[in-house]
Coordinates of C-alpha atoms in Angstrom, one line a residue:
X943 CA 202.8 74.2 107.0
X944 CA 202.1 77.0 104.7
X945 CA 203.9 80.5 104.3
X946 CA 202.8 83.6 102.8
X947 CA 203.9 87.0 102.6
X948 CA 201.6 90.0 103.0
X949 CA 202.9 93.8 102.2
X950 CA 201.4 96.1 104.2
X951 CA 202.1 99.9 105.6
X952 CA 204.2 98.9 108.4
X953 CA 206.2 96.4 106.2
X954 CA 206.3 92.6 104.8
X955 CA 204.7 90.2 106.9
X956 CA 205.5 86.7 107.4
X957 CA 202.8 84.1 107.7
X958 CA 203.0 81.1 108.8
X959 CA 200.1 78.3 108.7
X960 CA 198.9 75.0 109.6
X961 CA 195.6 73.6 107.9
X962 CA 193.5 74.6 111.2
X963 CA 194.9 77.7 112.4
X964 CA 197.8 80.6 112.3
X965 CA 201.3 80.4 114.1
X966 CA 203.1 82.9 113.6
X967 CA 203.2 86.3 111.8
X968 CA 206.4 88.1 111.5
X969 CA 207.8 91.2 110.8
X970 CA 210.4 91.1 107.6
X971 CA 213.3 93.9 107.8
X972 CA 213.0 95.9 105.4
X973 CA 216.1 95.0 103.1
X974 CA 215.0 91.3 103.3
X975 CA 214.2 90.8 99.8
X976 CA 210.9 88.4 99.0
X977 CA 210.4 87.1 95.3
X978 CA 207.2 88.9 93.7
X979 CA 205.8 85.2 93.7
X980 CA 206.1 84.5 97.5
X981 CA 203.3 87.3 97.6
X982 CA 200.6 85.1 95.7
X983 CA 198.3 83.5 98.2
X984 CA 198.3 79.9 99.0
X985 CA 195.8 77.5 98.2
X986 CA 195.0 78.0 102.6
X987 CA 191.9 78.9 103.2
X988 CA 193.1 80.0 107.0
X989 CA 196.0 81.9 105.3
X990 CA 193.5 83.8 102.9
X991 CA 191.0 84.9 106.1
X992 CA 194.1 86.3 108.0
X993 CA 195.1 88.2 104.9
X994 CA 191.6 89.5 104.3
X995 CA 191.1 90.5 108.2
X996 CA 195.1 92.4 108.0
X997 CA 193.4 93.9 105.3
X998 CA 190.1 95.0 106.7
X999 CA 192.2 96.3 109.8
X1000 CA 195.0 98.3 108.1
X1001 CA 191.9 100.1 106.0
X1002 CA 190.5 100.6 109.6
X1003 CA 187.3 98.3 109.4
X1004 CA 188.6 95.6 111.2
X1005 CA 188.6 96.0 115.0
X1006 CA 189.1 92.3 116.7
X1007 CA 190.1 89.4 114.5
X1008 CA 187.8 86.2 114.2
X1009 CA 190.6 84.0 112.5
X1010 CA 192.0 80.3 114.0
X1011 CA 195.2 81.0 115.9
X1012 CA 197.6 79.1 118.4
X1013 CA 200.6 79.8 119.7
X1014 CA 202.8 77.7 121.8
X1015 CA 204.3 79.0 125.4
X1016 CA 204.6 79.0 128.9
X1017 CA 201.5 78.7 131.0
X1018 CA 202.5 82.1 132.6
X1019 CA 202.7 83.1 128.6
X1020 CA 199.7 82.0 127.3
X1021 CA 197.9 84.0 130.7
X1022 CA 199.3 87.0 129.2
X1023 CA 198.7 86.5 125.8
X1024 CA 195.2 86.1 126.9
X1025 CA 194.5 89.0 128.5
X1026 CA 196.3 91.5 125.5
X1027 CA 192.9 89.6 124.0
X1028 CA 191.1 91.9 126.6
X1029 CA 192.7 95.0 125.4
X1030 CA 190.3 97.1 123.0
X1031 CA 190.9 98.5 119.9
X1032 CA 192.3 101.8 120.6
X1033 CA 193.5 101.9 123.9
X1034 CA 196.4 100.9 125.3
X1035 CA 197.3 99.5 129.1
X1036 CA 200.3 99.2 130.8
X1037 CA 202.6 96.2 132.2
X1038 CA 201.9 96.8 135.5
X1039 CA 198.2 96.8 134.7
X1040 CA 198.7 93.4 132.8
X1041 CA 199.8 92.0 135.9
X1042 CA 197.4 93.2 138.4
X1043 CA 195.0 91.6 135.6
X1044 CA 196.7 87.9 136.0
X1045 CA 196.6 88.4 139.6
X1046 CA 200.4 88.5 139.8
X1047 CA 201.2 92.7 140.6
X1048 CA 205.5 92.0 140.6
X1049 CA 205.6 90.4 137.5
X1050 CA 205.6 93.5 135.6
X1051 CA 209.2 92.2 134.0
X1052 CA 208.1 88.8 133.4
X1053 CA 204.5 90.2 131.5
X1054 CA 207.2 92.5 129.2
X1055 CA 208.8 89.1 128.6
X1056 CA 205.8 87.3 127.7
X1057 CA 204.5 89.9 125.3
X1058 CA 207.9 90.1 123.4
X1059 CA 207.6 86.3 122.9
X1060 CA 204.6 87.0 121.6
X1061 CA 204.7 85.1 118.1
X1062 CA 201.3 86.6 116.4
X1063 CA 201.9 90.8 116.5
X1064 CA 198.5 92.5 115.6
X1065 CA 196.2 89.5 116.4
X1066 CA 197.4 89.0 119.9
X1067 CA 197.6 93.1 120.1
X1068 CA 200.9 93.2 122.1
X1069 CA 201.6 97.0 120.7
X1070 CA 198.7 98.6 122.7
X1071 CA 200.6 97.6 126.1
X1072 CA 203.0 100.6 126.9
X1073 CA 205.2 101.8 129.8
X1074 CA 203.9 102.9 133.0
X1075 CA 205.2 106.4 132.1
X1076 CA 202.9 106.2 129.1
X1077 CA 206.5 105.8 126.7
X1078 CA 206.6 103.3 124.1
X1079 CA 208.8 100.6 125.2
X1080 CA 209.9 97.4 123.5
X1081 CA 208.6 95.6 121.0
X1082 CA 209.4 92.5 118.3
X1083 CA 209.2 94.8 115.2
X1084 CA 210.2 98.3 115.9
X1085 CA 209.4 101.3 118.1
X1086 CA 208.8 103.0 115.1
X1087 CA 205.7 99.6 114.1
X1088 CA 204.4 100.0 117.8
X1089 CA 203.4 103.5 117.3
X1090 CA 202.1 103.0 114.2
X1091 CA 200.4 100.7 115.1
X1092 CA 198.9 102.9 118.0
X1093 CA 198.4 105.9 116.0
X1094 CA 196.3 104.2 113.1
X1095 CA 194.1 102.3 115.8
X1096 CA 193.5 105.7 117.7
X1097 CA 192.7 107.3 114.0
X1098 CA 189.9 104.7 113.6
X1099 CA 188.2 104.8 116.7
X1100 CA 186.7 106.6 119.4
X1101 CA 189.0 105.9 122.0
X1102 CA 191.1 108.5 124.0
X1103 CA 193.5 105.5 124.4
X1104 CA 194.6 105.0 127.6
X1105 CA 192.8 102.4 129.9
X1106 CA 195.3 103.4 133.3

């Protein structure tokens, strides 16, 4: 396993390697407090694309990301995590529209689940799926990371943002 940590506008990021592919990315509180030298990139070549492509998207010029991940979950996980795949850059879908898309309409809680157990934030784009109300609802690192998150992706495309 490998670890790095990336700084970026929304915060420190946590990532997490195997030789083949990324695991997990994490979101860092701000008063955690990383040596300077945790920042140096490891000698992972996996590690180094996923830090070139967060770079490439948080300048805007990265729109879908081409490097190895694999998370671990659930069948009915994995579904979901799959289809937040689907989800273009710039636009953003609700729960209920996630599960019409497995073919499973009442598990509008479960898919909420699934997507907070989402372990790879911004690869697997969990932030574009929002409330049916169009609110921002839940998510792992911060109402205030979701729209971000939303705001830079509308900024950088062409999108009027909502797919519902």
């Amino acid at each position: 396993m490998f670890t790095s940590y990336y700084s970026s506008p929304i915060g420190v990021l946590k990532i997490i390697a195997t030789n083949d592919h990324i695991q997990e990315i994490l979101f860092l509180d701000e008063e955690t407090n990383v040596e300077e030298n945790k920042f140096a990139i490891p000698k992972n070549n996996v590690i180094v694309k996923c830090r070139q492509e967060l770079d490439e998207y948080f300048k805007g010029k990265r729109k879908i990301f081409s490097v190895a991940f694999h998370q671990k979950g659930t069948p009915f996980q994995e579904k979901v995590w799959n289809e937040l795949m689907h989800i273009p850059y710039g636009k953003m879908v609700s729960y209920a529209h996630i599960s019409e898309s497995i073919k499973n309409k009442n598990a509008v809680r479960a898919v909420g689940t699934a997507n907070g157990s989402n372990h790879l934030p911004i690869i697997v784009p969990c932030h574009r799926v929002i409330g049916a109300n169009g609110k921002l609802t839940g998510y792992g690192g911060g109402i205030w990371r979701k729209q971000w998150l939303i705001e830079h992706e509308l900024n950088h495309s062409k999108n009027n943002g909502l797919l519902f």
